Amino acid sequence: MISGAPASGKGTQCELITQKYGLVHVAAGDLLRAEVAAGSENGRRAKQFMEKGQLVPDEIVVMMVKERLLRPDAHKNGWLLDGYPRSSSQATALKEFGFEPDLFILLDVAEDTLVERVVGRRLDPVTGKIYHLKYSPPETEEIAARLTQRFDDTEEKVKLRLCTHHQNVEAVLSMYKDITVKVNGNLSKNDVFAKIDSVLDELLEQRKAGSGYLEANKA
Ligand SMILES: Nc1ncnc2c1ncn2[C@@H]1O[C@H](COP(=O)(O)OP(=O)(O)O)[C@@H](O)[C@H]1O
């Protein structure tokens, strides 16, 4: 699981993590935006909350995330949950569905950095890649020309989302304190990934050693 304030770098780090570890990236925000784009009833309802930077009601988000996690690819390759859970009720629902995370990564970023990142954030609708006009500019003019901005990526709206984040983050953290790794998200995206990569690598080593132990015991 990866968590953090709006624009703390969750989506950017998920791109790098899934490239290296082959996990299925399940981002609640992306699932919701897909429903909004599809014009579904859930999407129409969700947009009302998203525009105010408020959490979309559990009865929409929880089922959406659960169905995605139950798909074979997530079961086979493992999942990287991004932007969920954002409340204790969402964390409890996940546990009741039998989904237990191995690691909870919390990206920690200074507030003024977050606002600057949001205002400059752009998305490539063709590849889904995340860019920043100043810190991670598009590689080509062609990409630059088609970049879009999220409807909730304005200075006024990110302040609302930050408020929502601060209201909920402690309750969620308290449920994963034994597996939480806090990562300094103010660094460059590659330096942040280097830290996350070393933690994941160590976890895999432990897992292998552990299974080796179990195998040895069976023999
Ligand atoms: N787990 C969630 N529960 C409820 N609403 C959510 C959840 N994740 C995302 N949302 C809604 O979608 C919006 C965008 O979320 P996201 O794409 O994760 O962006 P960010 O992390 O930058 O806020 C949030 O402001 C909120 O309205």
mmCIF file of C-alpha atoms and ligand atoms in Angstrom:
data_model
loop_
_atom_site.group_PDB
_atom_site.id
_atom_site.type_symbol
_atom_site.label_atom_id
_atom_site.label_comp_id
_atom_site.label_asym_id
_atom_site.label_seq_id
_atom_site.Cartn_x
_atom_site.Cartn_y
_atom_site.Cartn_z
ATOM 1 C CA MET A 1 0.000 0.000 0.000
ATOM 2 C CA ILE A 2 1.153 3.531 -0.704
ATOM 3 C CA SER A 3 -0.362 6.520 1.028
ATOM 4 C CA GLY A 4 0.244 10.216 1.357
ATOM 5 C CA ALA A 5 -1.221 13.660 0.915
ATOM 6 C CA PRO A 6 -2.482 14.829 -2.479
ATOM 7 C CA ALA A 7 0.420 15.158 -4.932
ATOM 8 C CA SER A 8 2.815 13.516 -2.469
ATOM 9 C CA GLY A 9 3.990 11.314 -5.345
ATOM 10 C CA LYS A 10 1.863 8.175 -4.935
ATOM 11 C CA GLY A 11 1.023 7.856 -8.624
ATOM 12 C CA THR A 12 4.576 8.641 -9.768
ATOM 13 C CA GLN A 13 6.112 6.093 -7.399
ATOM 14 C CA CYS A 14 3.518 3.485 -8.386
ATOM 15 C CA GLU A 15 4.635 3.790 -12.026
ATOM 16 C CA LEU A 16 8.235 3.009 -10.978
ATOM 17 C CA ILE A 17 7.303 0.248 -8.492
ATOM 18 C CA THR A 18 5.012 -1.613 -10.908
ATOM 19 C CA GLN A 19 7.640 -1.416 -13.688
ATOM 20 C CA LYS A 20 10.208 -3.151 -11.470
ATOM 21 C CA TYR A 21 8.057 -5.521 -9.385
ATOM 22 C CA GLY A 22 5.231 -6.339 -11.791
ATOM 23 C CA LEU A 23 2.543 -5.583 -9.200
ATOM 24 C CA VAL A 24 -0.923 -4.534 -10.390
ATOM 25 C CA HIS A 25 -1.427 -0.827 -9.614
ATOM 26 C CA VAL A 26 -4.885 -0.262 -8.102
ATOM 27 C CA ALA A 27 -5.482 3.458 -7.585
ATOM 28 C CA ALA A 28 -8.829 4.450 -6.078
ATOM 29 C CA GLY A 29 -8.592 7.892 -7.681
ATOM 30 C CA ASP A 30 -7.999 6.395 -11.143
ATOM 31 C CA LEU A 31 -10.906 3.955 -10.722
ATOM 32 C CA LEU A 32 -13.157 6.852 -9.744
ATOM 33 C CA ARG A 33 -12.013 9.051 -12.619
ATOM 34 C CA ALA A 34 -12.729 6.180 -15.028
ATOM 35 C CA GLU A 35 -16.305 5.996 -13.660
ATOM 36 C CA VAL A 36 -16.658 9.782 -14.023
ATOM 37 C CA ALA A 37 -15.374 9.603 -17.621
ATOM 38 C CA ALA A 38 -17.762 6.698 -18.365
ATOM 39 C CA GLY A 39 -20.665 8.808 -17.132
ATOM 40 C CA SER A 40 -21.925 6.009 -14.861
ATOM 41 C CA GLU A 41 -24.307 6.648 -11.967
ATOM 42 C CA ASN A 42 -21.428 5.981 -9.526
ATOM 43 C CA GLY A 43 -19.243 8.382 -11.507
ATOM 44 C CA ARG A 44 -21.870 11.117 -11.428
ATOM 45 C CA ARG A 45 -22.269 10.740 -7.658
ATOM 46 C CA ALA A 46 -18.519 10.461 -7.041
ATOM 47 C CA LYS A 47 -17.746 13.642 -8.988
ATOM 48 C CA GLN A 48 -19.832 15.721 -6.581
ATOM 49 C CA PHE A 49 -17.519 14.702 -3.722
ATOM 50 C CA MET A 50 -14.306 14.811 -5.743
ATOM 51 C CA GLU A 51 -14.978 18.404 -6.800
ATOM 52 C CA LYS A 52 -15.134 19.356 -3.118
ATOM 53 C CA GLY A 53 -12.008 17.371 -2.224
ATOM 54 C CA GLN A 54 -14.135 15.171 0.008
ATOM 55 C CA LEU A 55 -13.928 11.378 0.256
ATOM 56 C CA VAL A 56 -16.370 9.596 -2.024
ATOM 57 C CA PRO A 57 -18.767 7.488 0.098
ATOM 58 C CA ASP A 58 -17.571 4.014 1.092
ATOM 59 C CA GLU A 59 -20.479 2.254 -0.645
ATOM 60 C CA ILE A 60 -19.045 3.435 -3.966
ATOM 61 C CA VAL A 61 -15.281 3.174 -3.352
ATOM 62 C CA VAL A 62 -15.090 -0.010 -1.277
ATOM 63 C CA MET A 63 -16.897 -2.220 -3.818
ATOM 64 C CA MET A 64 -14.935 -0.664 -6.694
ATOM 65 C CA VAL A 65 -11.581 -1.444 -5.079
ATOM 66 C CA LYS A 66 -12.656 -4.896 -3.878
ATOM 67 C CA GLU A 67 -13.791 -5.956 -7.366
ATOM 68 C CA ARG A 68 -10.504 -4.774 -8.860
ATOM 69 C CA LEU A 69 -8.429 -6.619 -6.249
ATOM 70 C CA LEU A 70 -10.389 -9.823 -6.851
ATOM 71 C CA ARG A 71 -9.470 -9.885 -10.559
ATOM 72 C CA PRO A 72 -7.030 -12.707 -11.479
ATOM 73 C CA ASP A 73 -4.114 -10.417 -12.456
ATOM 74 C CA ALA A 74 -4.048 -8.799 -8.996
ATOM 75 C CA HIS A 75 -4.194 -12.201 -7.342
ATOM 76 C CA LYS A 76 -1.467 -13.635 -9.590
ATOM 77 C CA ASN A 77 0.991 -10.701 -9.650
ATOM 78 C CA GLY A 78 0.222 -9.081 -6.319
ATOM 79 C CA TRP A 79 -1.372 -5.639 -5.880
ATOM 80 C CA LEU A 80 -0.123 -2.146 -5.115
ATOM 81 C CA LEU A 81 -2.981 -0.228 -3.522
ATOM 82 C CA ASP A 82 -2.786 3.548 -4.023
ATOM 83 C CA GLY A 83 -5.029 6.080 -2.321
ATOM 84 C CA TYR A 84 -6.980 3.407 -0.464
ATOM 85 C CA PRO A 85 -7.806 3.012 2.435
ATOM 86 C CA ARG A 86 -8.393 6.653 3.247
ATOM 87 C CA SER A 87 -10.479 6.013 6.374
ATOM 88 C CA SER A 88 -10.627 3.418 9.142
ATOM 89 C CA SER A 89 -13.927 2.078 7.753
ATOM 90 C CA GLN A 90 -12.249 1.471 4.387
ATOM 91 C CA ALA A 91 -9.317 -0.287 6.100
ATOM 92 C CA THR A 92 -11.727 -2.455 8.099
ATOM 93 C CA ALA A 93 -13.686 -3.369 4.951
ATOM 94 C CA LEU A 94 -10.466 -4.404 3.200
ATOM 95 C CA LYS A 95 -9.493 -6.655 6.113
ATOM 96 C CA GLU A 96 -12.971 -8.233 6.130
ATOM 97 C CA PHE A 97 -12.519 -9.071 2.439
ATOM 98 C CA GLY A 98 -9.310 -10.867 3.451
ATOM 99 C CA PHE A 99 -6.800 -8.446 1.919
ATOM 100 C CA GLU A 100 -3.766 -7.980 4.181
ATOM 101 C CA PRO A 101 -0.951 -5.643 3.045
ATOM 102 C CA ASP A 102 2.719 -6.600 3.455
ATOM 103 C CA LEU A 103 3.915 -3.001 3.620
ATOM 104 C CA PHE A 104 2.371 0.448 4.139
ATOM 105 C CA ILE A 105 4.479 3.188 2.510
ATOM 106 C CA LEU A 106 3.719 6.706 3.738
ATOM 107 C CA LEU A 107 5.114 9.529 1.568
ATOM 108 C CA ASP A 108 5.882 12.605 3.663
ATOM 109 C CA VAL A 109 6.012 15.928 1.777
ATOM 110 C CA ALA A 110 6.021 19.575 2.909
ATOM 111 C CA GLU A 111 2.697 21.340 2.295
ATOM 112 C CA ASP A 112 4.026 24.170 0.087
ATOM 113 C CA THR A 113 5.754 21.585 -2.105
ATOM 114 C CA LEU A 114 2.432 19.731 -2.471
ATOM 115 C CA VAL A 115 0.615 22.842 -3.734
ATOM 116 C CA GLU A 116 3.367 23.604 -6.252
ATOM 117 C CA ARG A 117 3.254 19.994 -7.469
ATOM 118 C CA VAL A 118 -0.535 19.992 -7.898
ATOM 119 C CA VAL A 119 -0.658 23.231 -9.859
ATOM 120 C CA GLY A 120 2.024 21.997 -12.272
ATOM 121 C CA ARG A 121 0.770 18.398 -12.559
ATOM 122 C CA ARG A 122 -0.368 17.172 -15.977
ATOM 123 C CA LEU A 123 -1.505 13.792 -17.287
ATOM 124 C CA ASP A 124 -0.967 12.172 -20.673
ATOM 125 C CA PRO A 125 -4.425 10.785 -21.590
ATOM 126 C CA VAL A 126 -2.827 8.401 -24.092
ATOM 127 C CA THR A 127 -0.274 6.675 -21.806
ATOM 128 C CA GLY A 128 -1.639 7.630 -18.377
ATOM 129 C CA LYS A 129 1.842 8.891 -17.433
ATOM 130 C CA ILE A 130 2.073 11.702 -14.885
ATOM 131 C CA TYR A 131 4.164 14.797 -15.687
ATOM 132 C CA HIS A 132 5.004 18.081 -14.007
ATOM 133 C CA LEU A 133 5.618 21.165 -16.165
ATOM 134 C CA LYS A 134 8.710 22.065 -14.118
ATOM 135 C CA TYR A 135 9.939 18.903 -12.325
ATOM 136 C CA SER A 136 9.053 16.173 -14.823
ATOM 137 C CA PRO A 137 8.364 17.802 -18.199
ATOM 138 C CA PRO A 138 7.010 15.838 -21.197
ATOM 139 C CA GLU A 139 9.675 14.255 -23.435
ATOM 140 C CA THR A 140 8.260 15.541 -26.726
ATOM 141 C CA GLU A 141 6.264 18.455 -28.118
ATOM 142 C CA GLU A 142 3.653 15.931 -29.272
ATOM 143 C CA ILE A 143 3.060 14.740 -25.684
ATOM 144 C CA ALA A 144 3.160 18.302 -24.350
ATOM 145 C CA ALA A 145 0.386 19.283 -26.751
ATOM 146 C CA ARG A 146 -2.030 16.577 -25.507
ATOM 147 C CA LEU A 147 -1.449 16.845 -21.735
ATOM 148 C CA THR A 148 -4.538 17.370 -19.575
ATOM 149 C CA GLN A 149 -5.064 18.673 -16.046
ATOM 150 C CA ARG A 150 -7.256 16.977 -13.426
ATOM 151 C CA PHE A 151 -10.411 18.936 -12.579
ATOM 152 C CA ASP A 152 -9.444 18.809 -8.882
ATOM 153 C CA ASP A 153 -5.858 19.996 -9.430
ATOM 154 C CA THR A 154 -6.345 23.661 -8.553
ATOM 155 C CA GLU A 155 -4.809 25.511 -5.596
ATOM 156 C CA GLU A 156 -8.240 26.006 -4.048
ATOM 157 C CA LYS A 157 -9.262 22.350 -4.420
ATOM 158 C CA VAL A 158 -5.962 20.874 -3.247
ATOM 159 C CA LYS A 159 -6.359 22.790 0.017
ATOM 160 C CA LEU A 160 -9.716 21.022 0.511
ATOM 161 C CA ARG A 161 -8.127 17.654 -0.302
ATOM 162 C CA LEU A 162 -5.309 18.363 2.158
ATOM 163 C CA CYS A 163 -7.852 19.078 4.870
ATOM 164 C CA THR A 164 -9.607 15.770 4.119
ATOM 165 C CA HIS A 165 -6.250 13.989 4.197
ATOM 166 C CA HIS A 166 -5.306 15.426 7.614
ATOM 167 C CA GLN A 167 -8.725 14.464 8.995
ATOM 168 C CA ASN A 168 -8.255 10.802 8.086
ATOM 169 C CA VAL A 169 -4.573 9.890 7.881
ATOM 170 C CA GLU A 170 -3.973 9.256 11.610
ATOM 171 C CA ALA A 171 -6.888 6.786 11.859
ATOM 172 C CA VAL A 172 -5.540 4.820 8.888
ATOM 173 C CA LEU A 173 -1.913 4.919 10.102
ATOM 174 C CA SER A 174 -2.941 3.527 13.489
ATOM 175 C CA MET A 175 -4.220 0.377 11.716
ATOM 176 C CA TYR A 176 -0.927 -0.314 9.907
ATOM 177 C CA LYS A 177 1.673 0.950 12.376
ATOM 178 C CA ASP A 178 3.532 -2.387 12.490
ATOM 179 C CA ILE A 179 4.171 -2.399 8.735
ATOM 180 C CA THR A 180 4.498 1.349 8.034
ATOM 181 C CA VAL A 181 7.630 2.801 6.425
ATOM 182 C CA LYS A 182 7.729 6.606 6.252
ATOM 183 C CA VAL A 183 9.581 7.877 3.153
ATOM 184 C CA ASN A 184 10.779 11.449 2.606
ATOM 185 C CA GLY A 185 8.797 12.420 -0.479
ATOM 186 C CA ASN A 186 10.452 15.834 -0.888
ATOM 187 C CA LEU A 187 13.376 14.270 -2.777
ATOM 188 C CA SER A 188 13.553 13.743 -6.543
ATOM 189 C CA LYS A 189 11.324 10.970 -7.867
ATOM 190 C CA ASN A 190 14.315 8.696 -8.462
ATOM 191 C CA ASP A 191 15.711 9.261 -4.952
ATOM 192 C CA VAL A 192 12.299 8.536 -3.439
ATOM 193 C CA PHE A 193 12.077 5.357 -5.531
ATOM 194 C CA ALA A 194 15.588 4.294 -4.433
ATOM 195 C CA LYS A 195 14.402 4.305 -0.821
ATOM 196 C CA ILE A 196 11.152 2.449 -1.600
ATOM 197 C CA ASP A 197 13.059 -0.018 -3.792
ATOM 198 C CA SER A 198 15.494 -0.869 -0.976
ATOM 199 C CA VAL A 199 12.600 -1.499 1.437
ATOM 200 C CA LEU A 200 10.779 -3.724 -1.075
ATOM 201 C CA ASP A 201 14.004 -5.576 -1.881
ATOM 202 C CA GLU A 202 14.601 -6.296 1.798
ATOM 203 C CA LEU A 203 11.008 -7.484 2.207
ATOM 204 C CA LEU A 204 11.445 -9.888 -0.717
ATOM 205 C CA GLU A 205 14.724 -11.189 0.756
ATOM 206 C CA GLN A 206 13.008 -11.836 4.088
ATOM 207 C CA ARG A 207 10.149 -13.532 2.266
ATOM 208 C CA LYS A 208 12.557 -15.791 0.356
ATOM 209 C CA ALA A 209 14.562 -16.586 3.513
ATOM 210 C CA GLY A 210 11.287 -17.290 5.290
ATOM 211 C CA SER A 211 10.037 -19.645 2.586
ATOM 212 C CA GLY A 212 13.482 -21.301 2.514
ATOM 213 C CA TYR A 213 13.113 -21.886 6.226
ATOM 214 C CA LEU A 214 9.606 -23.371 5.777
ATOM 215 C CA GLU A 215 10.878 -25.522 2.863
ATOM 216 C CA ALA A 216 13.819 -26.712 4.977
ATOM 217 C CA ASN A 217 11.470 -27.559 7.838
ATOM 218 C CA LYS A 218 9.188 -29.572 5.556
ATOM 219 C CA ALA A 219 12.181 -31.565 4.267
HETATM 220 N N1 LIG B 1 -10.089 5.812 -0.987
HETATM 221 C C1 LIG B 1 -10.866 6.835 -1.354
HETATM 222 N N2 LIG B 1 -12.057 7.034 -0.719
HETATM 223 C C2 LIG B 1 -12.865 8.048 -1.074
HETATM 224 N N3 LIG B 1 -12.588 8.954 -2.050
HETATM 225 C C3 LIG B 1 -11.413 8.810 -2.705
HETATM 226 C C4 LIG B 1 -10.498 7.747 -2.407
HETATM 227 N N4 LIG B 1 -9.417 7.865 -3.231
HETATM 228 C C5 LIG B 1 -9.654 8.955 -4.014
HETATM 229 N N5 LIG B 1 -10.846 9.526 -3.697
HETATM 230 C C6 LIG B 1 -11.437 10.718 -4.331
HETATM 231 O O1 LIG B 1 -10.737 10.995 -5.539
HETATM 232 C C7 LIG B 1 -10.008 12.241 -5.426
HETATM 233 C C8 LIG B 1 -8.641 12.127 -6.100
HETATM 234 O O2 LIG B 1 -7.885 11.129 -5.406
HETATM 235 P P1 LIG B 1 -6.393 10.742 -5.937
HETATM 236 O O3 LIG B 1 -6.411 10.541 -7.407
HETATM 237 O O4 LIG B 1 -5.901 9.644 -5.057
HETATM 238 O O5 LIG B 1 -5.614 12.071 -5.764
HETATM 239 P P2 LIG B 1 -4.780 12.642 -4.565
HETATM 240 O O6 LIG B 1 -4.121 11.509 -3.848
HETATM 241 O O7 LIG B 1 -3.834 13.545 -5.292
HETATM 242 O O8 LIG B 1 -5.793 13.347 -3.738
HETATM 243 C C9 LIG B 1 -9.929 12.504 -3.911
HETATM 244 O O9 LIG B 1 -9.845 13.912 -3.662
HETATM 245 C C10 LIG B 1 -11.269 11.936 -3.439
HETATM 246 O O10 LIG B 1 -12.326 12.847 -3.730
#
